[in-house]
GROMACS .gro file of C-alpha atoms in nm:
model
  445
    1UNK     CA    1   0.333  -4.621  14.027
    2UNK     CA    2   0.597  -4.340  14.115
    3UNK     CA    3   0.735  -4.364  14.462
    4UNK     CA    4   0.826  -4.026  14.540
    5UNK     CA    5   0.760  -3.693  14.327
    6UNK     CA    6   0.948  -3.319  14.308
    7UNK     CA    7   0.750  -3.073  14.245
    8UNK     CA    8   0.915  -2.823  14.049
    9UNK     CA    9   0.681  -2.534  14.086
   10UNK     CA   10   0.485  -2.327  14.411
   11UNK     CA   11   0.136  -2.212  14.521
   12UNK     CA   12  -0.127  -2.337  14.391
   13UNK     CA   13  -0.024  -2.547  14.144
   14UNK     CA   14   0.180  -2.696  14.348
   15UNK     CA   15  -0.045  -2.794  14.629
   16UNK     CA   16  -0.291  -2.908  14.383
   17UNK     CA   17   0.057  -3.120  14.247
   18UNK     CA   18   0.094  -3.252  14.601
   19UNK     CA   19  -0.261  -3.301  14.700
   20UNK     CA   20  -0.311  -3.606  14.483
   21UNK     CA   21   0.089  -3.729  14.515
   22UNK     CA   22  -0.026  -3.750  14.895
   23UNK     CA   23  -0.368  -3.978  14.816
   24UNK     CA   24  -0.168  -4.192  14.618
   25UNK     CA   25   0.042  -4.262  14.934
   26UNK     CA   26   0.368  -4.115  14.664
   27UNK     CA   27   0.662  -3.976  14.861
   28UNK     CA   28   0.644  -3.605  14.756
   29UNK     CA   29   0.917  -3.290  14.801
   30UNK     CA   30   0.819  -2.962  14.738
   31UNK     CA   31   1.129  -2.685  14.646
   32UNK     CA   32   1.087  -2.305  14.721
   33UNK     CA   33   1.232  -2.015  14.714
   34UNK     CA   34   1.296  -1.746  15.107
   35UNK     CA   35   0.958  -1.603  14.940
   36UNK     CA   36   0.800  -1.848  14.989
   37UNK     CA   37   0.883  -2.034  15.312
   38UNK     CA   38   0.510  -1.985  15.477
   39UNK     CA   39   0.332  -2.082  15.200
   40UNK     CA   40   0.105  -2.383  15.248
   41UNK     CA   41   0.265  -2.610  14.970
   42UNK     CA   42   0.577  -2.588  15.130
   43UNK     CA   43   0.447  -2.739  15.450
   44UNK     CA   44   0.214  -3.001  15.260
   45UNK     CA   45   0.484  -3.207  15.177
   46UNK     CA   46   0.714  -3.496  15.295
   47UNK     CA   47   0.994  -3.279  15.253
   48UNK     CA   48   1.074  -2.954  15.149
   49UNK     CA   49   1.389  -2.794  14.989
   50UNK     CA   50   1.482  -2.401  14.989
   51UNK     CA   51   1.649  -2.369  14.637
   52UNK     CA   52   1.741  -1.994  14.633
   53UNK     CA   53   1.612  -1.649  14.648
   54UNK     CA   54   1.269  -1.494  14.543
   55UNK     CA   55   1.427  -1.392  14.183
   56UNK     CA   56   1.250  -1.701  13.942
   57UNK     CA   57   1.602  -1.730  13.792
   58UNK     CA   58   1.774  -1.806  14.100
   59UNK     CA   59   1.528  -2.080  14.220
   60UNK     CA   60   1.213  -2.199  14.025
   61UNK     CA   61   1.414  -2.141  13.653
   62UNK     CA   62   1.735  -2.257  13.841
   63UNK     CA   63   1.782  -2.598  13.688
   64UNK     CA   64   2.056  -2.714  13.907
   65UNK     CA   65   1.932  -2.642  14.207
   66UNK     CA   66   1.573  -2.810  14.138
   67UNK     CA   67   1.826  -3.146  13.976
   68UNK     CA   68   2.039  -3.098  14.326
   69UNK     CA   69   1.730  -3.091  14.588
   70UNK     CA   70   1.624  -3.430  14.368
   71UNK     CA   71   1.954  -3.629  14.361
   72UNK     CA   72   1.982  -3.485  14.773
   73UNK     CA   73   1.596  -3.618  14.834
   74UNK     CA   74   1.640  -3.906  14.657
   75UNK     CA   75   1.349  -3.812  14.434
   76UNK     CA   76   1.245  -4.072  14.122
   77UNK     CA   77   1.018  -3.793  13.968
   78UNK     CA   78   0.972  -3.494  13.873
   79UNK     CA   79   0.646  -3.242  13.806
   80UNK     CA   80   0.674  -2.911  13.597
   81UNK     CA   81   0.307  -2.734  13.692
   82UNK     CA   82   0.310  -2.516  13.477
   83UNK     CA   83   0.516  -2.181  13.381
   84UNK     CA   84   0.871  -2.194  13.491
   85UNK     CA   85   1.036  -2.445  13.335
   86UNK     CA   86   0.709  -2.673  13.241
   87UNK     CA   87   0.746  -2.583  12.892
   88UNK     CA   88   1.130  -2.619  12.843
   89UNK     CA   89   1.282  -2.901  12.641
   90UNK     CA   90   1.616  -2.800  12.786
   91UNK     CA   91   1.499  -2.885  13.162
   92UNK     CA   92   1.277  -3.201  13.047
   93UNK     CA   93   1.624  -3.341  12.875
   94UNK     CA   94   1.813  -3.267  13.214
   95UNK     CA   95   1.580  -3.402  13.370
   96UNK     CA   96   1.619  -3.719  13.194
   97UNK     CA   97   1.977  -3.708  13.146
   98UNK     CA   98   1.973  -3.770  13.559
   99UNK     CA   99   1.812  -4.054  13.530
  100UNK     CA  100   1.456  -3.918  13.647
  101UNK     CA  101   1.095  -3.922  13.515
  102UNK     CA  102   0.966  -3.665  13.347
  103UNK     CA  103   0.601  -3.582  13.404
  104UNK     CA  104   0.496  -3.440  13.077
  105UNK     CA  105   0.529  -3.465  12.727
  106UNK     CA  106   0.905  -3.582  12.578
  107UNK     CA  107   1.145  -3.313  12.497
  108UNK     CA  108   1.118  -3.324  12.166
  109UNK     CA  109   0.719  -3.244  12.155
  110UNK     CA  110   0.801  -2.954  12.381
  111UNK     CA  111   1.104  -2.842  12.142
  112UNK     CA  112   0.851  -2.880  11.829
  113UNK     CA  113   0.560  -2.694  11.981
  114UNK     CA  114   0.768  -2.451  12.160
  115UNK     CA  115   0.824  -2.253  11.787
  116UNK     CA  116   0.449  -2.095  11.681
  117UNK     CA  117   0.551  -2.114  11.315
  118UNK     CA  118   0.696  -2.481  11.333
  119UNK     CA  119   0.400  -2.577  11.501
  120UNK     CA  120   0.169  -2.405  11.275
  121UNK     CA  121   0.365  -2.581  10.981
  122UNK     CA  122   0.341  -2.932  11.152
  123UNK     CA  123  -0.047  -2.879  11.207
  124UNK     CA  124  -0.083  -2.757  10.862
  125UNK     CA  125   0.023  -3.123  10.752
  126UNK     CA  126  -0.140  -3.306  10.985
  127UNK     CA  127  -0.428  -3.155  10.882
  128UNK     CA  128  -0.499  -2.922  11.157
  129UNK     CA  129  -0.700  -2.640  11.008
  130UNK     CA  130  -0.459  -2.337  11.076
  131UNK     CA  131  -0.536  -1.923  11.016
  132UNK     CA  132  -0.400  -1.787  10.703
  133UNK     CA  133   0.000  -1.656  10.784
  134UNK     CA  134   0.350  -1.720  10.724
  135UNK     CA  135   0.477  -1.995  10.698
  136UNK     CA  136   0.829  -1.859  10.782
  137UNK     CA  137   0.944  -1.592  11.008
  138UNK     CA  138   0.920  -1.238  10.904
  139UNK     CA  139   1.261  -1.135  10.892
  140UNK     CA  140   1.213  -0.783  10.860
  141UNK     CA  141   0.927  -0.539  10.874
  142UNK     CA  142   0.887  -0.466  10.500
  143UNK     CA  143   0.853  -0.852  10.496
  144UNK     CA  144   0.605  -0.867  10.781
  145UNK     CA  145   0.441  -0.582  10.558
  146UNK     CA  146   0.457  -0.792  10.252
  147UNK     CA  147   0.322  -1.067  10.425
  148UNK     CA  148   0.044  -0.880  10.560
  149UNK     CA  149  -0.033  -0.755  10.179
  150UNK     CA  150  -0.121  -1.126  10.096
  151UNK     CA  151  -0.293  -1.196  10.417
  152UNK     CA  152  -0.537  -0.905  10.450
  153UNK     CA  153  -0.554  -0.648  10.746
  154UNK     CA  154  -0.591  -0.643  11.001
  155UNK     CA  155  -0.300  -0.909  11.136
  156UNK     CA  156  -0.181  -1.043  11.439
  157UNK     CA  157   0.188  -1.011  11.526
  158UNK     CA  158   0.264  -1.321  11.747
  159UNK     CA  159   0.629  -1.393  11.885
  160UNK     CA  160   0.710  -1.662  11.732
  161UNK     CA  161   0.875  -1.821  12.087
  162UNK     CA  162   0.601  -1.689  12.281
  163UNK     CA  163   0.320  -1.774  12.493
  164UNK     CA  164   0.048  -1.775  12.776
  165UNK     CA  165  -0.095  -1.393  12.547
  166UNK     CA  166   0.262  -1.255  12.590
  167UNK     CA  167   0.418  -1.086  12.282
  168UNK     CA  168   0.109  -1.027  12.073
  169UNK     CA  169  -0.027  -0.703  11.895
  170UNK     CA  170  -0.286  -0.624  11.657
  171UNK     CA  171  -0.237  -0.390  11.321
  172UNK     CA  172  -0.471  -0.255  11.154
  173UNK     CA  173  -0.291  -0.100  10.864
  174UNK     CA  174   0.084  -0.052  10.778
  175UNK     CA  175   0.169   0.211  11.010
  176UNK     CA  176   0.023   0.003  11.294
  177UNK     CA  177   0.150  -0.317  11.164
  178UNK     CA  178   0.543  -0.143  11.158
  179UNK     CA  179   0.479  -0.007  11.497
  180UNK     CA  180   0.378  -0.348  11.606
  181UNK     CA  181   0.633  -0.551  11.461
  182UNK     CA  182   0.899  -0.369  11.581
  183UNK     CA  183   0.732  -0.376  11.998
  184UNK     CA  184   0.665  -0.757  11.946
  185UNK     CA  185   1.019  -0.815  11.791
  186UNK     CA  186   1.172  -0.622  12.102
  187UNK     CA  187   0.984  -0.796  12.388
  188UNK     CA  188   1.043  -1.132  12.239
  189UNK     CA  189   1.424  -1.119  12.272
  190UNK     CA  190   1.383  -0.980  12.578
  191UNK     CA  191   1.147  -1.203  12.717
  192UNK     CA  192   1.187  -1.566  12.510
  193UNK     CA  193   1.576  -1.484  12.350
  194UNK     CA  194   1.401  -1.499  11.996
  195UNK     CA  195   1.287  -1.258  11.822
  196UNK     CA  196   1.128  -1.418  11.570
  197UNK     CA  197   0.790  -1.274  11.473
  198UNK     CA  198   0.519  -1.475  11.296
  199UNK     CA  199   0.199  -1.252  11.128
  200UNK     CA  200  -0.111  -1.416  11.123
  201UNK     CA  201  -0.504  -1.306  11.014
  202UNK     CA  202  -0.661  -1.136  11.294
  203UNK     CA  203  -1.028  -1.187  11.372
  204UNK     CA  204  -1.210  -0.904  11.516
  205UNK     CA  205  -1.480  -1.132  11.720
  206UNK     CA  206  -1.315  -1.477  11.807
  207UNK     CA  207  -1.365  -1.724  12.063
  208UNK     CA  208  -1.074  -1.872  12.262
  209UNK     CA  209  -1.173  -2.288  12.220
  210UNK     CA  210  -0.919  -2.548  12.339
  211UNK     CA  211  -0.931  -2.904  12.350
  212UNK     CA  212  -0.750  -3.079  12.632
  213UNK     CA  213  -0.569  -3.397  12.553
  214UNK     CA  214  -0.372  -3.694  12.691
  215UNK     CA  215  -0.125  -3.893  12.566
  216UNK     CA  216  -0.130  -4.253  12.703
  217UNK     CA  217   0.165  -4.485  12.766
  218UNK     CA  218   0.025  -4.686  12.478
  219UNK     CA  219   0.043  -4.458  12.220
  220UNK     CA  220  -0.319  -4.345  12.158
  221UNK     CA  221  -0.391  -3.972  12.182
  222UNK     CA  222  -0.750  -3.915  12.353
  223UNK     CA  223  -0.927  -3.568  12.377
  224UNK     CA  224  -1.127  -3.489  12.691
  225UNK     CA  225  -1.352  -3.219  12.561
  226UNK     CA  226  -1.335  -2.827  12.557
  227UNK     CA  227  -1.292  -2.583  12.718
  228UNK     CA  228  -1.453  -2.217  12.669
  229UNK     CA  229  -1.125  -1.918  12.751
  230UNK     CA  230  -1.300  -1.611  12.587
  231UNK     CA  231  -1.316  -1.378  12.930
  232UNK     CA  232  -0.976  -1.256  12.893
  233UNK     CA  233  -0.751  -0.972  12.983
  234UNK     CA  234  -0.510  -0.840  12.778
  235UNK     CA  235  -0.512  -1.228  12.602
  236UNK     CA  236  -0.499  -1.369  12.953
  237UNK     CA  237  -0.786  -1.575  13.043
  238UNK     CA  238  -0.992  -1.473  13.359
  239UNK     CA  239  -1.292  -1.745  13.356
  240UNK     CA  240  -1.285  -2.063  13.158
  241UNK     CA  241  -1.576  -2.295  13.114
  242UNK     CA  242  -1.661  -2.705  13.006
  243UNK     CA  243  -1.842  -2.738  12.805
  244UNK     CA  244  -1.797  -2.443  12.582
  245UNK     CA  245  -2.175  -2.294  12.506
  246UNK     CA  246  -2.062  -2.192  12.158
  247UNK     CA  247  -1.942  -2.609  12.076
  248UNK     CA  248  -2.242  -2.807  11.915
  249UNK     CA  249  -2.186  -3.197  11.900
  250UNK     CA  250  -2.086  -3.199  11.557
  251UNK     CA  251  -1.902  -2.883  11.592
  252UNK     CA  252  -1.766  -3.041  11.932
  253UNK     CA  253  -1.659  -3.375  11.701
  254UNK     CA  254  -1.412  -3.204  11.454
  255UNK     CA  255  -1.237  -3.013  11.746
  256UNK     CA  256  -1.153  -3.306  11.927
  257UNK     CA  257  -1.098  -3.515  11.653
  258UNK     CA  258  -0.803  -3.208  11.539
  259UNK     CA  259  -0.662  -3.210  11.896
  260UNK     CA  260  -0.585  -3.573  11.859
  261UNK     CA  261  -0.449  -3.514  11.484
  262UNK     CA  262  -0.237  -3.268  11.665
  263UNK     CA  263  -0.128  -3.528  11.907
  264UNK     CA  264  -0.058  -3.776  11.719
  265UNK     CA  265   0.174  -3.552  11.479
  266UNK     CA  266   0.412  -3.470  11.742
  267UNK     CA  267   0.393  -3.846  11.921
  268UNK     CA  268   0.258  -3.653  12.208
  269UNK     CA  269   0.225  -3.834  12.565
  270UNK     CA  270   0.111  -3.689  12.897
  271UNK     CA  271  -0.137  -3.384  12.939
  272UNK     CA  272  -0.168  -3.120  12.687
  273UNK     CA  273  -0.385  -2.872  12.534
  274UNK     CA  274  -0.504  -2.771  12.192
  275UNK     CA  275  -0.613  -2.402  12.202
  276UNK     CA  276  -0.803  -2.259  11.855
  277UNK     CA  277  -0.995  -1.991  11.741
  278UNK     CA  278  -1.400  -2.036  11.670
  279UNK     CA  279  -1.551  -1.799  11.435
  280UNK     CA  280  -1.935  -1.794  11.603
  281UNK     CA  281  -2.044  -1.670  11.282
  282UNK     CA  282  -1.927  -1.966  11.069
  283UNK     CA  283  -1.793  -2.260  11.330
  284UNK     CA  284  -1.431  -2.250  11.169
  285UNK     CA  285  -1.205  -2.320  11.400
  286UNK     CA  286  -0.811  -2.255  11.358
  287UNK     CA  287  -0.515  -2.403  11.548
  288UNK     CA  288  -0.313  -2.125  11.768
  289UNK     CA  289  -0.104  -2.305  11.995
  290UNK     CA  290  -0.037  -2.644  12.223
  291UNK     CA  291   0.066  -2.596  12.562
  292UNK     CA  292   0.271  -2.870  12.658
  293UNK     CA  293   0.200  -2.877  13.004
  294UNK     CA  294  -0.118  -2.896  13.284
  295UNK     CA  295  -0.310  -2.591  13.222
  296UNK     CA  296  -0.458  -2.372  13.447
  297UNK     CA  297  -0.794  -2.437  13.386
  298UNK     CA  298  -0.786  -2.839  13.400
  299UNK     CA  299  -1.014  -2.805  13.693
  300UNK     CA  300  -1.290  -2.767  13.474
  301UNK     CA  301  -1.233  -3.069  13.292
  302UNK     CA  302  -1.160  -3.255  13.582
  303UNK     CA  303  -1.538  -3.191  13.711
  304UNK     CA  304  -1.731  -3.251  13.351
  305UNK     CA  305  -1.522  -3.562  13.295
  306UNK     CA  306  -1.457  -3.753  13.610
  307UNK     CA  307  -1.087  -3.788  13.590
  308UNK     CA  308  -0.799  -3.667  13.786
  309UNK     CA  309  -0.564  -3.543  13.560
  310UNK     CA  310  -0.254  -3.520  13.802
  311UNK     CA  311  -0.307  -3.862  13.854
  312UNK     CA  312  -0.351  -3.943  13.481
  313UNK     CA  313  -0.039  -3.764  13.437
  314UNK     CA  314   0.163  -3.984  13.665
  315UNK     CA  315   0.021  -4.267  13.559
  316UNK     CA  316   0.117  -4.184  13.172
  317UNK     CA  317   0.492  -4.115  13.352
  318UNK     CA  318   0.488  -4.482  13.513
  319UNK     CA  319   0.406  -4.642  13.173
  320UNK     CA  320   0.040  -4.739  13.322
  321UNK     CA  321  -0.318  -4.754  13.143
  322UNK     CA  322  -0.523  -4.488  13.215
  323UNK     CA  323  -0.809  -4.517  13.495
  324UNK     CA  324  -1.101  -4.400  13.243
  325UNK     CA  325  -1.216  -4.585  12.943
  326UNK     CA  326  -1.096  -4.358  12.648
  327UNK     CA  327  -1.419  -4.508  12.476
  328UNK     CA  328  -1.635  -4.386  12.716
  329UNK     CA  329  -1.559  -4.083  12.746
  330UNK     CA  330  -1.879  -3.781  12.739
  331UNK     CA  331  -1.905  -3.435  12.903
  332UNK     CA  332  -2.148  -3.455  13.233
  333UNK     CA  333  -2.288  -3.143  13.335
  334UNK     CA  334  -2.151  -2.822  13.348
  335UNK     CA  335  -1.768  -2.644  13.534
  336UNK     CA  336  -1.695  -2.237  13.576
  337UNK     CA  337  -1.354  -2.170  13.674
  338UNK     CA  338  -1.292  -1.833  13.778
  339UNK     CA  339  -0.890  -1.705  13.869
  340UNK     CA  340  -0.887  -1.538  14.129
  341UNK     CA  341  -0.591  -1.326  14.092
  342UNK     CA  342  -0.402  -1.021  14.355
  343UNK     CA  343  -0.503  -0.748  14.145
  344UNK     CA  344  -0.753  -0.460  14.083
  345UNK     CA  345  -1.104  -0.530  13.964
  346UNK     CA  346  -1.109  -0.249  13.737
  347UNK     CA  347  -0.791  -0.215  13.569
  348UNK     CA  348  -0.634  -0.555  13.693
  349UNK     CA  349  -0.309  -0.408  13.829
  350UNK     CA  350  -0.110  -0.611  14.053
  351UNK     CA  351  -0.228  -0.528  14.444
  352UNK     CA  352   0.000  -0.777  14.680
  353UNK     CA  353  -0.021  -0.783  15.038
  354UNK     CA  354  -0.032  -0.969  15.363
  355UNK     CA  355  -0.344  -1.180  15.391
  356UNK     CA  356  -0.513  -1.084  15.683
  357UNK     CA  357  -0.837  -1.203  15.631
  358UNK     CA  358  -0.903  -1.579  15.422
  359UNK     CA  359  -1.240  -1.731  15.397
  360UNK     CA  360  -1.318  -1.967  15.127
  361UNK     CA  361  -1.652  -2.066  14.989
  362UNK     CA  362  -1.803  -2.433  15.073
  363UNK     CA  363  -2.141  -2.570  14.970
  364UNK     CA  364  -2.225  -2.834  14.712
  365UNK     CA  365  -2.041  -2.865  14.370
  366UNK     CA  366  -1.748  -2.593  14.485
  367UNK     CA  367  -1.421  -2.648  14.494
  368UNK     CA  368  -1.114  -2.392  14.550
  369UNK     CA  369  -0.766  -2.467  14.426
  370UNK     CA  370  -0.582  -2.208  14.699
  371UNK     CA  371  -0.190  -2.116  14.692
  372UNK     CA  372  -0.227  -1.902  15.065
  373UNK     CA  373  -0.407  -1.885  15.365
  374UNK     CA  374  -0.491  -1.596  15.621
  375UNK     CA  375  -0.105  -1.469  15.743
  376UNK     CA  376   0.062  -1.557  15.430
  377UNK     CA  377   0.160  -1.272  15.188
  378UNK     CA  378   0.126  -1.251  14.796
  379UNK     CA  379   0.467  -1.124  14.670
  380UNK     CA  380   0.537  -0.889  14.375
  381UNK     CA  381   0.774  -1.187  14.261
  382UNK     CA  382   0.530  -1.403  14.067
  383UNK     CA  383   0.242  -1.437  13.943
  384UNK     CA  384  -0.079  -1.262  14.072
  385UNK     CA  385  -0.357  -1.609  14.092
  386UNK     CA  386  -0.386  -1.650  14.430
  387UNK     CA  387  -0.658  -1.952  14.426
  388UNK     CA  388  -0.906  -2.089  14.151
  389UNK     CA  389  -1.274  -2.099  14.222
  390UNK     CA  390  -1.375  -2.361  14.035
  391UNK     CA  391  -1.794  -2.449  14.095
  392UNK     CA  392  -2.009  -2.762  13.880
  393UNK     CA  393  -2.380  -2.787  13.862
  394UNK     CA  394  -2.584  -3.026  13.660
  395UNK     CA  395  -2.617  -2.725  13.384
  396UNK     CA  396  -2.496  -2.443  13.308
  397UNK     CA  397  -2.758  -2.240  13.495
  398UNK     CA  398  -2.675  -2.440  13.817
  399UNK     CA  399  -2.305  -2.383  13.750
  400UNK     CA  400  -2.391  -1.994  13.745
  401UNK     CA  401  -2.613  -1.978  14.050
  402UNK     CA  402  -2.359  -2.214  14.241
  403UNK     CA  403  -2.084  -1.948  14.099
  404UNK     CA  404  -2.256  -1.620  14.203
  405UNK     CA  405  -2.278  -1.783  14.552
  406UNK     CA  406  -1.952  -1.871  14.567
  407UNK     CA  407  -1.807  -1.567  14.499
  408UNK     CA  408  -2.007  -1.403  14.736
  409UNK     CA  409  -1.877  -1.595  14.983
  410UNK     CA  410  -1.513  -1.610  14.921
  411UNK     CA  411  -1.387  -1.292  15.185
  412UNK     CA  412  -1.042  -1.212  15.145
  413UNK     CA  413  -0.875  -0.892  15.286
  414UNK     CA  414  -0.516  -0.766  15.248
  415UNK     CA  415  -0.419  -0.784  14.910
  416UNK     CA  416  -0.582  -0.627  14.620
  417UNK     CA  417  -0.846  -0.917  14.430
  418UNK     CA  418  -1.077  -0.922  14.147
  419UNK     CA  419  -1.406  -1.123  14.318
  420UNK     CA  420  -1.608  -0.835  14.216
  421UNK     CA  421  -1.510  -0.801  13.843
  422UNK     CA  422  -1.627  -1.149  13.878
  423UNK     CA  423  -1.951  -1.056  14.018
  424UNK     CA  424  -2.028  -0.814  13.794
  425UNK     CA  425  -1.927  -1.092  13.500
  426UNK     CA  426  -2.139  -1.343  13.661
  427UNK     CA  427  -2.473  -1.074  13.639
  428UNK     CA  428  -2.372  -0.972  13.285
  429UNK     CA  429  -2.621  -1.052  13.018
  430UNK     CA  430  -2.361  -1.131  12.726
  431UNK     CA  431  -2.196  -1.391  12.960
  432UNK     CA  432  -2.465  -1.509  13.096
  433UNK     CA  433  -2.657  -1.560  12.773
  434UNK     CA  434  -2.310  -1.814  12.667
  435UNK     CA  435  -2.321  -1.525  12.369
  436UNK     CA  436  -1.969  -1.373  12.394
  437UNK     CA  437  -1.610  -1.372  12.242
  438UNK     CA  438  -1.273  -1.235  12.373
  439UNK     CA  439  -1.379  -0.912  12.363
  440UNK     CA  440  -1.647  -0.896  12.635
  441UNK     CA  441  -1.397  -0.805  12.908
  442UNK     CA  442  -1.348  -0.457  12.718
  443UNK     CA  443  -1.685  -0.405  12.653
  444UNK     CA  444  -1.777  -0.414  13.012
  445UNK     CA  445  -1.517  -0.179  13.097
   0.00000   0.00000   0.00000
């Protein structure tokens, strides 16, 4: 196994990083930024290295600094989380070239997945059922227009370099679609460097379906069920769920048996996801994207499967078999994860603030993945989650009663936070029925 672990990341993710490092009796370093020096993760750990200012590109995207606090800790490993520099090639091949261990997928499965067209191209031949769209970028707007001709309004306008529901717009006719292409095009050299933009059939009610998967030191390419990511905000997810109540077994079969088509086509190893589209109406599903990383929601999985990921992950790293039997493997009851994020219920704005007040849930089947504590403060600097209420219950019904509870009593005051949109989700019919798509959030606004 790994001896001692970096984790290149903060909050939550990376306490949830260290939490199982520390079981596993691994030597583990945490790096953060002068924003961060009270946070919890920071003090979690073995050791802890300040690698620069609250500005992402001076410390958590600051490649040397992260490679220099390894070489100076003597660190052997070294764990993305996800966001910052999870997801770059660039960093994984660094990473490498100083003769650590990468916890995640090679560079080169990053690099290939890291394009939306490529990877809709290499999924297309593996036989990965993909929405109809180009094939190559559209390199102007009377091409996106053409393209949109053949494809049928109305059409998605995707950066091609994008990700996590950034640099997306839907057109509904050619006006729109010009108006679109050129906002997309705009943000996604601002934001990724490439502004590539890739038009794709939009579907008007759509559920968000992934599959997550693991690559094993072997070679083999398992799946580890679904997850349901339809409660979303502006195409960020809010709640996820395992198992998804729109996947039937033989519906539940072809996903899974894609994700691992999609694995194997990219010789994937460590965690990843498969995220698709499900039609309710007809059960076609459609590849959108793999995140080459830990996801958010892997909680979920976690509780419906019986693994720990993290661990899985390292494991994967150290060239070790996995602790599961991939043959074996079967959903078992029922997960809710709900992000709790420092923003306003109703129009989820960003509200930071001091944390005065901190009181998480307990009780059977609950379990809170936390990045602060009362007398820490959520910055403007990064992302708004603040913790992830994540509740299991032998069905789904138990999951929702054990989630309504939960919620209740999580108390936090300081910062703005969204536990009542949650509460109000939790009592709607659509979501409770398991009867809703992506656009439920705007319908109960």
């Amino acid at each position: 196994m790994i001896e001692s672990l970096l984790v290149a990341n903060r909050g939550e993710i990376a306490r949830r990083v260290l939490r199982t490092a520390n079981r596993l009796g691994v030597r583990t370093i945490a790096v953060y930024s002068e924003a961060d020096a009270d946070l919890p993760f920071v003090a979690e750990a073995d050791e802890a290295v300040l690698i620069g200012p609250a500005n992402v590109a001076q410390s958590y995207r600051n490649v040397e600094a992260i490679l220099q606090a390894a070489k100076t800790t003597g660190a052997q490993a070294v764990h993305p989380g996800y966001g910052f520099l999870s997801e770059n090639a660039e960093f994984a091949r660094a990473v490498e070239a100083a003769g650590l261990i990468w916890v995640g997928p090679g560079p080169a499965a990053i690099s290939a997945m890291g394009d939306k067209i490529n990877a809709r191209n290499l999924m297309a031949a593996a036989g990965v059922p993909v929405a109809p769209g180009t094939t190559d970028p559209a390199a102007s707007v009377d091409a996106a227009v053409e393209a949109a001709a053949g494809i049928g309004y109305p059409v998605m306008v995707k950066a091609a370099a994008g990700g996590g529901g950034m640099g997306m717009g839907v057109a509904a006719d050619e006006a729109a679609l010009r108006t679109e292409y050129a906002k997309v095009q705009t943000f996604a050299e601002r934001m990724f460097g490439d502004g590539a933009v890739l038009i794709e059939r939009y579907f008007a009610r759509v559920r968000h379906v992934e599959v997550q998967i693991l690559g094993l030191a072997d070679g083999t390419v398992v799946a580890l069920g679904e997850r349901e990511c339809s409660v979303q905000r502006r195409n960020q997810k809010l709640a996820e769920e395992s198992p998804s109540p729109a996947v039937t077994p033989e519906l539940r079969a072809r996903l899974l048996a894609a994700a691992v088509r999609a694995g194997e086509a990219v010789g994937y190893r460590n965690a990843g996801t498969v995220e698709c589209l499900l039609e309710p109406a007809t059960g076609e599903f459609f590849f959108l994207e793999m995140n080459t990383r830990l996801q958010v929601e892997h909680p979920v999985t976690e509780l419906v499967y019986g693994v720990d990921l993290v661990e899985e992950q390292l494991r994967v790293a150290a060239g070790l078999p996995p602790l599961f039997d991939p043959a074996a493997l079967a959903p078992r009851g029922h997960a809710i994860e709900l992000r709790v994020n420092a923003e306003d219920p109703k129009r989820f704005l960003p509200g930071p603030g001091a944390i005065s007040t901190w009181v998480e849930p307990t009780g059977e089947g609950v379990r809170v993945d936390s990045g602060y504590t009362a007398g820490t403060t959520v910055t403007p600097f990064y992302d708004s989650l603040m913790a992830k209420l994540v509740v299991y219950g032998d069905d789904r019904a138990q999951a929702l009663d054990r989630a309504r509870a939960a919620v209740a009593g999580f108390e936090i005051v300081g910062p703005k936070q969204n536990l009542p949109f949650f509460a109000e989700l939790l009592e709607q019919a659509e979501f409770v029925s398991g009867d809703y798509d992506t656009g439920i959030v705007g319908r109960m606004r």
